[in-house]
Amino acid sequence: MNGRRILVTGAAGGIGTSLVAELLLQGASVLATDVDEAGCRRLERRFADRLEDDRLHTVPLDLTETGAPRRLVAGAVDRLGGLDGLVNNAGVEHRAALGEHTTADWRRVLEINLSAPFRLARAAAPALAGVPGAAVVNVCSIAVTGFAGQAAYDASKGGLLSLTRSLAVELGPLGVRANAVCPGFIDTPMLDESGLRGLAEKVAARLPIGRCGYPEEVAAAVVWLLGMSAGYVTGQALFVDGGMVRA
């Protein structure tokens, strides 16, 4: 990843922060964005003393704002001097029985989890086209297999996986690969925020690996898919779930 220029969304916590750390460790330059402005400042402080050069840029941004994806990509190209990869990691979860899912909930989840990645990929495609090793990685979820009580979330992640495959076919002739990473239960603050930690730990104990995953393990999978060693991999979904979908 040395010298590569990567745009990462949802960077201020959990998987996103671990991904930024791994990319910087491997020598990449990163433009990291998140709707959490305080989180962006924490990210800057975390790496301020570890970097000898200006390889991390943060942009607090709401990806649902009109024109935000286009501005973000333009800013990444300007600050990084170009673009080698896009990681659509930003996402929100909503749990409710089907009858309690409101239309507003549905629209919000799909806007952030599916529409924003579409708009970002559309905006980034011209910058990525023709760049050696250019890649898009979308962070999906084991939710693509379907679970009760999260219709909007499951639909958004299933749609994101289908979008990934469409991008692989359409952008492949331009030299751009597109893949998805589908994490299982990962030990991040989202487990607590969603109220799923108890369930996650109970399920994880029965998995072949026998535990929840770590955000660093998801980050490693994303970095591999961004790298040249995955140059013949496109249109794929890499499940980082401890064997959950096979258990």
XYZ file of C-alpha atoms in Angstrom:
247
model
C 0.000 0.000 0.000
C 3.030 2.278 0.113
C 2.269 5.520 -1.699
C -1.319 4.623 -2.516
C -4.069 7.192 -1.988
C -7.260 5.971 -0.334
C -10.584 7.610 0.538
C -12.302 6.029 3.568
C -15.800 6.839 4.832
C -17.094 6.076 8.329
C -13.543 6.501 9.594
C -14.074 7.858 13.103
C -14.680 4.601 14.953
C -14.669 0.815 14.967
C -13.704 -0.795 11.682
C -13.073 2.570 10.037
C -10.468 3.691 12.558
C -8.714 0.320 12.419
C -8.680 0.551 8.639
C -7.149 4.027 8.674
C -4.490 2.800 11.113
C -3.584 -0.179 8.925
C -3.447 1.897 5.748
C -1.164 4.461 7.369
C 1.024 1.708 8.815
C 1.497 0.289 5.331
C 2.469 3.651 3.873
C -0.759 4.820 2.251
C -2.076 8.373 2.279
C -5.652 8.607 3.526
C -8.501 11.061 3.340
C -10.825 9.959 6.142
C -14.370 11.233 6.509
C -17.132 10.815 9.054
C -20.267 12.658 10.080
C -18.822 12.777 13.617
C -16.738 15.962 13.693
C -15.362 15.252 17.167
C -14.454 11.756 15.995
C -12.490 13.207 13.097
C -10.526 15.386 15.517
C -9.814 12.358 17.712
C -8.551 10.510 14.665
C -6.167 13.348 13.845
C -4.859 13.477 17.411
C -4.378 9.726 17.529
C -1.971 9.759 14.610
C -0.476 13.240 14.956
C 2.685 12.026 16.690
C 3.052 8.841 14.649
C 3.330 10.313 11.167
C 6.451 12.018 9.905
C 4.634 13.402 6.890
C 1.193 14.718 6.002
C -0.489 11.446 5.023
C -3.757 11.756 6.957
C -6.474 14.259 6.122
C -9.889 14.292 7.799
C -13.128 15.823 6.549
C -16.238 15.943 8.765
C -19.111 15.428 6.343
C -22.703 14.224 6.104
C -22.711 12.017 3.014
C -26.455 12.488 2.553
C -26.068 16.205 1.847
C -26.667 17.240 -1.751
C -23.376 17.261 -3.634
C -21.376 15.869 -0.689
C -19.961 12.801 -2.504
C -18.805 14.875 -5.468
C -17.149 17.456 -3.199
C -15.533 14.740 -1.110
C -13.974 13.002 -4.101
C -12.754 16.302 -5.535
C -11.209 17.145 -2.173
C -9.514 13.746 -1.963
C -7.999 14.112 -5.418
C -6.794 17.603 -4.543
C -5.323 16.778 -1.127
C -3.881 13.375 -1.985
C -2.794 14.203 -5.516
C -5.027 11.555 -7.025
C -6.988 8.490 -5.982
C -6.129 4.786 -5.967
C -8.951 3.412 -3.856
C -12.347 4.078 -2.313
C -13.675 2.318 0.786
C -17.377 2.769 1.495
C -17.454 1.913 5.180
C -19.970 4.411 6.591
C -23.207 2.817 7.710
C -26.009 2.866 10.245
C -28.089 0.077 11.747
C -31.759 0.092 12.688
C -33.539 -2.741 14.467
C -37.329 -2.917 14.658
C -40.095 -5.376 13.904
C -41.463 -5.020 10.388
C -44.651 -3.343 11.569
C -42.621 -0.811 13.538
C -40.269 0.096 10.699
C -41.264 3.597 9.616
C -40.818 4.907 6.102
C -38.468 7.530 7.531
C -36.327 4.779 9.096
C -36.251 2.909 5.786
C -35.213 5.966 3.800
C -32.547 7.014 6.289
C -30.863 3.608 6.383
C -30.904 3.151 2.621
C -29.719 6.709 2.010
C -26.624 6.232 4.157
C -25.879 2.553 3.524
C -26.689 2.298 -0.174
C -27.333 5.612 -1.911
C -24.213 7.311 -0.524
C -21.879 4.503 -1.695
C -23.525 4.621 -5.130
C -22.976 8.368 -5.397
C -19.407 8.096 -4.156
C -18.562 5.339 -6.619
C -20.117 7.365 -9.419
C -18.109 10.437 -8.432
C -14.865 8.500 -7.946
C -14.983 6.437 -11.141
C -13.390 9.097 -13.403
C -10.544 9.616 -10.913
C -9.940 5.871 -10.544
C -10.178 4.988 -14.234
C -6.837 3.965 -15.674
C -5.000 4.133 -12.347
C -2.931 0.939 -11.908
C -4.488 -1.244 -9.221
C -7.477 1.046 -8.642
C -10.127 -0.528 -6.439
C -13.419 0.036 -4.664
C -14.210 -1.908 -1.494
C -17.693 -1.765 0.004
C -18.146 -2.847 3.607
C -21.329 -4.914 3.641
C -22.366 -7.358 6.375
C -23.479 -10.904 7.062
C -26.894 -9.199 7.055
C -26.940 -9.864 3.305
C -28.139 -13.349 4.310
C -31.226 -11.869 6.049
C -32.244 -11.548 9.698
C -35.514 -10.793 11.460
C -36.059 -7.316 12.817
C -33.747 -5.394 10.519
C -35.487 -5.167 7.169
C -34.035 -1.812 6.168
C -30.491 -2.688 7.205
C -30.561 -6.084 5.495
C -32.009 -4.584 2.324
C -29.379 -1.853 2.286
C -26.503 -4.285 2.686
C -27.944 -6.721 0.155
C -28.297 -3.837 -2.260
C -24.723 -2.757 -1.569
C -23.479 -6.234 -2.438
C -25.405 -6.156 -5.720
C -24.039 -2.673 -6.411
C -20.535 -4.035 -5.829
C -21.034 -6.725 -8.455
C -22.462 -4.211 -10.902
C -19.473 -1.919 -10.366
C -17.100 -4.820 -10.949
C -18.642 -5.483 -14.355
C -18.962 -1.846 -15.411
C -15.658 -0.519 -14.100
C -13.542 -3.562 -14.905
C -12.826 -2.407 -18.479
C -11.546 0.868 -16.972
C -9.062 -1.039 -14.819
C -11.021 -0.660 -11.589
C -11.836 -3.641 -9.373
C -14.796 -3.704 -6.962
C -15.282 -6.100 -4.056
C -17.212 -6.354 -0.801
C -16.209 -7.359 2.702
C -19.000 -8.839 4.823
C -18.158 -8.711 8.532
C -19.917 -10.851 11.095
C -20.180 -9.890 14.759
C -17.219 -7.556 15.262
C -16.213 -6.247 18.687
C -16.854 -2.538 18.151
C -18.995 0.060 19.957
C -21.780 -0.653 17.436
C -22.473 -3.945 19.225
C -23.356 -1.992 22.345
C -25.178 0.800 20.513
C -27.395 -1.719 18.722
C -27.999 -3.787 21.851
C -26.572 -6.867 20.168
C -23.555 -7.604 22.346
C -25.256 -10.307 24.398
C -26.592 -12.063 21.312
C -23.292 -11.643 19.486
C -21.269 -13.240 22.252
C -23.730 -16.122 22.564
C -23.676 -16.788 18.804
C -19.916 -16.291 18.547
C -19.272 -18.957 21.164
C -20.832 -21.524 18.802
C -18.855 -20.470 15.723
C -15.909 -22.461 14.341
C -13.589 -19.638 15.477
C -15.439 -19.357 18.809
C -15.372 -15.590 19.331
C -16.402 -12.216 17.939
C -14.108 -10.714 15.366
C -11.762 -7.794 15.820
C -11.953 -4.638 13.710
C -8.298 -5.109 12.792
C -9.205 -8.401 11.111
C -11.797 -6.704 8.926
C -9.329 -3.924 8.149
C -6.762 -6.486 7.016
C -9.266 -7.991 4.585
C -10.120 -4.571 3.154
C -6.456 -3.669 2.730
C -5.787 -6.942 0.929
C -8.619 -6.271 -1.512
C -7.264 -2.772 -2.127
C -3.777 -4.071 -2.813
C -2.015 -5.326 -5.907
C -1.931 -8.898 -4.586
C -5.713 -9.038 -5.154
C -5.323 -7.833 -8.720
C -7.337 -10.720 -10.198
C -10.136 -10.517 -7.629
C -13.259 -8.543 -8.485
C -16.997 -8.822 -7.955
C -16.461 -10.937 -4.837
C -17.864 -10.926 -1.309
C -15.291 -11.816 1.338
C -17.013 -12.936 4.543
C -15.030 -12.097 7.681
C -17.399 -13.785 10.106
C -15.620 -16.586 11.941
C -17.508 -19.134 9.844
C -20.961 -17.850 10.819
C -22.635 -18.285 7.440
C -21.314 -21.863 7.307
C -22.002 -22.835 10.904
